[in-house]
Tab-separated table of C-alpha atoms in Angstrom:
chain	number	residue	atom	x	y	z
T	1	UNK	CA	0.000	0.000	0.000
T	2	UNK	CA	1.023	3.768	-0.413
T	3	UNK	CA	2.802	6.055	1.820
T	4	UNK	CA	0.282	8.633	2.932
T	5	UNK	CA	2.575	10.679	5.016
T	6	UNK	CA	3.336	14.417	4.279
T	7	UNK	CA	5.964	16.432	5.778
T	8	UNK	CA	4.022	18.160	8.356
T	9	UNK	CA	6.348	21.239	9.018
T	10	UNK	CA	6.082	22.316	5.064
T	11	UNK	CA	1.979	21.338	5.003
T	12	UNK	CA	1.906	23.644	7.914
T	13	UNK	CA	3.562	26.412	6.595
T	14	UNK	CA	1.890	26.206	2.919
T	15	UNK	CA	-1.682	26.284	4.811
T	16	UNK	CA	-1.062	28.857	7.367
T	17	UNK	CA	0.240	30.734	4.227
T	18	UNK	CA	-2.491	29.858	2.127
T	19	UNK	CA	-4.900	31.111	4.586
T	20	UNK	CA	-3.334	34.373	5.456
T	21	UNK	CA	-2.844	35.233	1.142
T	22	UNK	CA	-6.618	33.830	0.650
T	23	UNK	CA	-8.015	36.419	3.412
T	24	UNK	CA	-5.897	39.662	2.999
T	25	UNK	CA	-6.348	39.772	-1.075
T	26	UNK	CA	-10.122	39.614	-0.264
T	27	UNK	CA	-9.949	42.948	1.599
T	28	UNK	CA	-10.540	40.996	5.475
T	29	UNK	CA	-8.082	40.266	8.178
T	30	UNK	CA	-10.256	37.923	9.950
T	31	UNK	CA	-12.013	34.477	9.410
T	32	UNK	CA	-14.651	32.406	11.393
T	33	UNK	CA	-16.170	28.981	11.188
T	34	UNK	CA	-17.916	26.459	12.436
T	35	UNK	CA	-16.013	23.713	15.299
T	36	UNK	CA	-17.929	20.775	15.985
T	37	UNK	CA	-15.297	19.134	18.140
T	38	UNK	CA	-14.366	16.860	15.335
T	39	UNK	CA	-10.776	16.780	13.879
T	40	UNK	CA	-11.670	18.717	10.382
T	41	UNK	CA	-12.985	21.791	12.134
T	42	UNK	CA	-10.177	21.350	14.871
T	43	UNK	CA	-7.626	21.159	12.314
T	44	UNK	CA	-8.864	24.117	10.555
T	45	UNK	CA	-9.272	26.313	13.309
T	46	UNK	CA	-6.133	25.319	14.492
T	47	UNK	CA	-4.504	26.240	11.110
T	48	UNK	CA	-6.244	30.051	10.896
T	49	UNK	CA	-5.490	30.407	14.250
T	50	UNK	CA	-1.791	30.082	13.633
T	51	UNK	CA	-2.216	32.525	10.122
T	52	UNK	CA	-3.962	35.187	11.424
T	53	UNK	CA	-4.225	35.270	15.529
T	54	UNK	CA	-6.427	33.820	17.876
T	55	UNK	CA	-8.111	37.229	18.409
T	56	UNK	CA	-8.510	37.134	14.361
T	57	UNK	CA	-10.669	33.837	14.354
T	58	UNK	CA	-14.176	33.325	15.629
T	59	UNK	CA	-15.164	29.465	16.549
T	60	UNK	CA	-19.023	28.767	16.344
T	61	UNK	CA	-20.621	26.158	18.101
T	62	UNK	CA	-24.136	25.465	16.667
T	63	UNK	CA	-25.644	22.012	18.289
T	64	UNK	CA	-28.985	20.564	17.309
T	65	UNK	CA	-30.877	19.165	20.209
T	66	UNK	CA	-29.458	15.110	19.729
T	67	UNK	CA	-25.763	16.443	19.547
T	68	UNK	CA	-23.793	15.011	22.662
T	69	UNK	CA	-22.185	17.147	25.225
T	70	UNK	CA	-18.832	15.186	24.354
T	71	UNK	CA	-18.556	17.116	20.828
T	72	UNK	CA	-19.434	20.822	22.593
T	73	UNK	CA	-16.470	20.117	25.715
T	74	UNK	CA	-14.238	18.907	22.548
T	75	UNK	CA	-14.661	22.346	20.858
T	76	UNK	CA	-14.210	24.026	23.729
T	77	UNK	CA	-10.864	22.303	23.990
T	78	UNK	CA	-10.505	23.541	20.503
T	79	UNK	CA	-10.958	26.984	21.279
T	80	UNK	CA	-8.934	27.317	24.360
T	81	UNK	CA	-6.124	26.034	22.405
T	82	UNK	CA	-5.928	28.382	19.799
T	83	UNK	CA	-7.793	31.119	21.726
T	84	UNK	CA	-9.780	32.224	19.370
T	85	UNK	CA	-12.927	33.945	19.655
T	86	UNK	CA	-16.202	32.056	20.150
T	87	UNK	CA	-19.389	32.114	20.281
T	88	UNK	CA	-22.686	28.763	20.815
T	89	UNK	CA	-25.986	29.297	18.612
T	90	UNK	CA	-28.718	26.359	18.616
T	91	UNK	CA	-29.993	25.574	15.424
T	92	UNK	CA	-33.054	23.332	16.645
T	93	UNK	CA	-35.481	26.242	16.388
T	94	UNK	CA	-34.043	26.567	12.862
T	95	UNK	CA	-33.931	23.238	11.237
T	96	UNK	CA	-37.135	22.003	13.378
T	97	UNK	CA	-38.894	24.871	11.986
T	98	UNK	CA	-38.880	22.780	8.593
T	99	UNK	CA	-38.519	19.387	9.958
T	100	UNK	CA	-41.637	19.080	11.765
T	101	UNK	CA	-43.691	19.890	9.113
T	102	UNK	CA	-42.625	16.630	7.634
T	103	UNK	CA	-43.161	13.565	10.278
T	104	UNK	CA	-41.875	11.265	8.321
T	105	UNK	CA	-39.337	12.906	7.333
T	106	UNK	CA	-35.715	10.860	6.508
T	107	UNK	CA	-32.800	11.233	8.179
T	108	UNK	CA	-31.191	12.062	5.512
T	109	UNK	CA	-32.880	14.840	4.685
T	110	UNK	CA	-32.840	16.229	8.153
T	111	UNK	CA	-29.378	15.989	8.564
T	112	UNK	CA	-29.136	18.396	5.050
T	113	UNK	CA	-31.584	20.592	7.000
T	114	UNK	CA	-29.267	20.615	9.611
T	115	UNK	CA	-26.129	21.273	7.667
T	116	UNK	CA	-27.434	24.218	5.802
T	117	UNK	CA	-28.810	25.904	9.124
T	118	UNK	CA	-25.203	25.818	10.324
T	119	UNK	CA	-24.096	27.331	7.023
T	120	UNK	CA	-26.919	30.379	6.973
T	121	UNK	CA	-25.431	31.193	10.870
T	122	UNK	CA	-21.948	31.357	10.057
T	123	UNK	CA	-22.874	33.072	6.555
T	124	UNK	CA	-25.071	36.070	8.560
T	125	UNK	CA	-22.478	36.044	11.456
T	126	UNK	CA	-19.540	36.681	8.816
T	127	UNK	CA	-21.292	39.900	8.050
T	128	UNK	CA	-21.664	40.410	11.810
T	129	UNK	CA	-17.731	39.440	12.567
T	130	UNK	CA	-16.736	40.713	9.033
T	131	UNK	CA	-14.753	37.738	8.327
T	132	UNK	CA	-14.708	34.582	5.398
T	133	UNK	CA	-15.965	31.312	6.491
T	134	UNK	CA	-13.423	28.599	6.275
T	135	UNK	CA	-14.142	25.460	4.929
T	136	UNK	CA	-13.464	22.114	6.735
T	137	UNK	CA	-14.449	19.424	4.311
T	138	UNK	CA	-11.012	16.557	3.585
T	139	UNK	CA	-10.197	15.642	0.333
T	140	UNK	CA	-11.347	11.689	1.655
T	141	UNK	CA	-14.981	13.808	2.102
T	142	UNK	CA	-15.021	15.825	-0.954
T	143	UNK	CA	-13.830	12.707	-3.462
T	144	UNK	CA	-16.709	10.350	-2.041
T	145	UNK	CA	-19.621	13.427	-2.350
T	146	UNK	CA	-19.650	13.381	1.693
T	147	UNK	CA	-20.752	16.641	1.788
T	148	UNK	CA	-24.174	18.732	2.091
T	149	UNK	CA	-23.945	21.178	-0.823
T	150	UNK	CA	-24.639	24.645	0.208
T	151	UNK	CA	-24.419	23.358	3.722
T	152	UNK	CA	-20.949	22.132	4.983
T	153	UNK	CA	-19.299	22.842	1.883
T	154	UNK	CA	-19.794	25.980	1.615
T	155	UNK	CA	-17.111	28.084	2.256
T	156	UNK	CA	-14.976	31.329	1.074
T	157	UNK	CA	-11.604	29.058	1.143
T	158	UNK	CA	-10.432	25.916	2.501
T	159	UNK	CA	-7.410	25.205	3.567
T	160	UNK	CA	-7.820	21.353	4.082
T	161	UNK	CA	-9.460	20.224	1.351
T	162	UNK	CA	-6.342	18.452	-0.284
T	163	UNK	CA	-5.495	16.300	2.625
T	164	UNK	CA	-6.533	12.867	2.961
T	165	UNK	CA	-9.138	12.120	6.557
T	166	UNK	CA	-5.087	9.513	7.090
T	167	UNK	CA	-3.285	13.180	6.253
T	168	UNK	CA	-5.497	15.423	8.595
T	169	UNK	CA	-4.855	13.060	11.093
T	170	UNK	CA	-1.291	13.507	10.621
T	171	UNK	CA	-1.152	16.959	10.604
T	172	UNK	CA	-3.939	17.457	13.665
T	173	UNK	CA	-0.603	15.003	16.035
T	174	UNK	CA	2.045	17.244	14.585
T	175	UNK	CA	0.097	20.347	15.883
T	176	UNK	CA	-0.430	19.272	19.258
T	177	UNK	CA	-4.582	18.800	18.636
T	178	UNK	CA	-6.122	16.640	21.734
T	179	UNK	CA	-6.176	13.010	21.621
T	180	UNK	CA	-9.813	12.748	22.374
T	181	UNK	CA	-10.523	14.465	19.244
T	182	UNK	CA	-8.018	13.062	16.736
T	183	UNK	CA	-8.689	9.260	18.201
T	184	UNK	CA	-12.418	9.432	18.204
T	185	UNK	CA	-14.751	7.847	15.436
T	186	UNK	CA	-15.460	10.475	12.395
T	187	UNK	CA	-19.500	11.487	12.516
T	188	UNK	CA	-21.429	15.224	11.945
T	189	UNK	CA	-22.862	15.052	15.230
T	190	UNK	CA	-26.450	15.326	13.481
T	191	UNK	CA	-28.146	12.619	15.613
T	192	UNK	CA	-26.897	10.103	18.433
T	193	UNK	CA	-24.918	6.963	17.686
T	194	UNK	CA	-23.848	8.776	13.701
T	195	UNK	CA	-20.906	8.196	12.814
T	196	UNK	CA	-18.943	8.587	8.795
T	197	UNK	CA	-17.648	5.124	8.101
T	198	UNK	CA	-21.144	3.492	9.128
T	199	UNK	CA	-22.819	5.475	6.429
T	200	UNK	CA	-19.950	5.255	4.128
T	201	UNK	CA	-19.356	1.364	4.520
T	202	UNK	CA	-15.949	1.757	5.210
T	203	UNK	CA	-13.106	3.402	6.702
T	204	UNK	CA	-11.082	6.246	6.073
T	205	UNK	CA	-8.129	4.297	6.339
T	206	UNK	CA	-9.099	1.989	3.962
T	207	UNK	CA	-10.472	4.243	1.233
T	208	UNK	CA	-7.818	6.642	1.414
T	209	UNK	CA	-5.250	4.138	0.130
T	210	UNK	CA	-7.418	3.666	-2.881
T	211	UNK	CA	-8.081	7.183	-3.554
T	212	UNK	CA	-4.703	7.869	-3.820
T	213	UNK	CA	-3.801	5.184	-6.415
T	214	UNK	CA	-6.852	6.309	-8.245
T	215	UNK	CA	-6.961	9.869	-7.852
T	216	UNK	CA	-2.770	10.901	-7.341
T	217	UNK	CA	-1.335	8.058	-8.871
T	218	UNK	CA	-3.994	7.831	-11.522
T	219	UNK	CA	-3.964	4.045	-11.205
T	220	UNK	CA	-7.357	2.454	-13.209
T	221	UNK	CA	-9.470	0.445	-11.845
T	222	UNK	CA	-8.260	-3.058	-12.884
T	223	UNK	CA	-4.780	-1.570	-11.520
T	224	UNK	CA	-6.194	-0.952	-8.209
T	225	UNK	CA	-7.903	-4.506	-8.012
T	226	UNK	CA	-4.055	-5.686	-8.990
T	227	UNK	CA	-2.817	-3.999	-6.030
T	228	UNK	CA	-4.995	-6.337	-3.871
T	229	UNK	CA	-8.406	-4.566	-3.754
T	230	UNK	CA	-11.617	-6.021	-3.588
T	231	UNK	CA	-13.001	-5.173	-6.792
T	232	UNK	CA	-16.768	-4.327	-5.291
T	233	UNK	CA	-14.749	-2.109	-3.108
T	234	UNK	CA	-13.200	-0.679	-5.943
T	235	UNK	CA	-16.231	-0.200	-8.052
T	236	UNK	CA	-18.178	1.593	-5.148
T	237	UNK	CA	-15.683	3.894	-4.666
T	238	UNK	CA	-15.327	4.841	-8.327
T	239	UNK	CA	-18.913	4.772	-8.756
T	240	UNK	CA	-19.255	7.519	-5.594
T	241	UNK	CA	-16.434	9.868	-7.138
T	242	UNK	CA	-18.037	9.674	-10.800
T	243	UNK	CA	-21.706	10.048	-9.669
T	244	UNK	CA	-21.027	12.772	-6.971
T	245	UNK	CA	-18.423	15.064	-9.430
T	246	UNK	CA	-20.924	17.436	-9.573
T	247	UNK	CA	-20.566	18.797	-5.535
T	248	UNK	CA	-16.995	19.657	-6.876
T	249	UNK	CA	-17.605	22.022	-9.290
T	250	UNK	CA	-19.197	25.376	-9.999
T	251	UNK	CA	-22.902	24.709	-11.070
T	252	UNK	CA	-22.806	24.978	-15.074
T	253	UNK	CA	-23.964	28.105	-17.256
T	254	UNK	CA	-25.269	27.550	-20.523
T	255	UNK	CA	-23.018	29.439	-23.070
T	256	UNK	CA	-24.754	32.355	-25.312
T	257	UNK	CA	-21.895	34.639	-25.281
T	258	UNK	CA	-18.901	34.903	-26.478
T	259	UNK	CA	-17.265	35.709	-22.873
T	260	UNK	CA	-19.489	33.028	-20.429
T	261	UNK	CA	-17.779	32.828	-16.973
T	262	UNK	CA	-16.576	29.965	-16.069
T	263	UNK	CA	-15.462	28.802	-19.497
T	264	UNK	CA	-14.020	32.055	-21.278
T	265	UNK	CA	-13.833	34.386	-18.561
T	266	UNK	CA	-12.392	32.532	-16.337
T	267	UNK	CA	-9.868	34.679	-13.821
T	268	UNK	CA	-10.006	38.350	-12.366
T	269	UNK	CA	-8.615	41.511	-14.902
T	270	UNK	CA	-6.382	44.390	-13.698
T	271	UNK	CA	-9.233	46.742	-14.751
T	272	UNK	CA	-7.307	49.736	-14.052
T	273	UNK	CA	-8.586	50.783	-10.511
């Protein structure tokens, strides 16, 4: 199997830089998102904490009703850490607003209710705190379609989304993140007993060593099943990236012009001001 491990001083210095370049040439010096007490957000916060200042970053807490006490003390670890700003908003009122005019409603859809609350607070508290919203979303996450759109991947930046759920690990040890938090089982904290690799049907560990033959190495298929993977493994996994490739991109215009953005105008102009 492949190496997955990164040089953590250098990935710590590109993403603190990254973060600090992506906010100043926007016009802000400050930044703010959500911390679940999971090791994404932790990671993340962690990172713009380092770039720009505690003081500079604001942490929001926003638990549904079901979400366990363990993931609020975990954040709060998170934010003493990196002492940034912080700051708890409910979002039952919010998402139950919608959900109980459904009864038999599906989780799944609740938990997209959910996700998409959080992202209207941060989104009206960025105006408030007049800073971007960081993403937190892995690359493991955004490959499989693991993601709410408009919800938890929304974002003005993220500095994380290139790094493996194995990498973010890796990086969340070398930066001194709690055990607690790095060790515990991946879930969104929507309702009790959730977790990410009992939706998924796998774990991280495993489908991050196939993602990167398929996706860095650009190893097919057949190669992949060579290296020793079950092929029904295989195909799931390629079937999630091919049928979920539309979360990754900007949502398609329909070309009249002869300048369309997104396919001829494609980067900002020096327009002389």
């Amino acid at each position: 199997m492949r190496n997955l491990d990164i040089n953590t001083d250098l990935a710590i210095e590109i993403l603190s830089g990254f973060i600090r370049s992506e906010t100043t040439r926007a016009g802000f010096s400050k930044v703010l998102l959500g911390v679940s007490g999971g090791i994404d957000s932790a990671l993340s916060c962690y990172l713009a904490a380092r770039a720009l200042g505690g003081e500079n970053v604001l942490a929001v807490r926003m638990p549904y009703k079901t979400s366990s006490q363990a993931s609020y003390d975990d954040a709060q670890l998170v934010i003493d850490a990196t002492g940034a700003q912080s700051m708890t908003i409910p979002i039952t009122d919010i998402a139950d607003g919608l959900i109980n005019q459904f009864p038999d409603m599906p989780k799944i859809r609740q938990g997209n209710i959910m996700a998409r609350c959080r992202m209207i607070v941060l989104y009206d508290q960025s105006v408030a705190f007049n800073g971007l919203v960081v993403g937190t979303g892995n690359k493991t996450e955004i490959l499989l379609g693991y993601t709410t759109l408009y919800g938890d991947s929304a974002c003005a930046f993220n500095p994380i989304g290139d790094l493996y759920k194995t990498q973010v690990r890796q990086l969340s040890r070398a930066l001194g993140i709690p055990d607690t938090i790095i060790n515990k089982a991946p879930t969104a904290d929507l309702w009790a007993g959730q977790t990410d690799e009992d939706e998924l049907g796998f774990t991280y560990a495993e489908v991050d060593q196939l993602l990167y033959l398929l996706v860095d190495e650009r190893f097919t298929p057949e190669e992949c099943i060579a290296e020793g993977f079950e092929r029904s493994f295989v195909e799931k996994v390629v079937k999630r990236i091919q049928r979920y490739h539309f979360k990754r991109v900007m949502p398609p215009i329909a070309k009249v012009s002869s300048r369309t953005i997104g396919y001829d105008f494609l980067y900002l102009r020096d327009w002389g001001t």
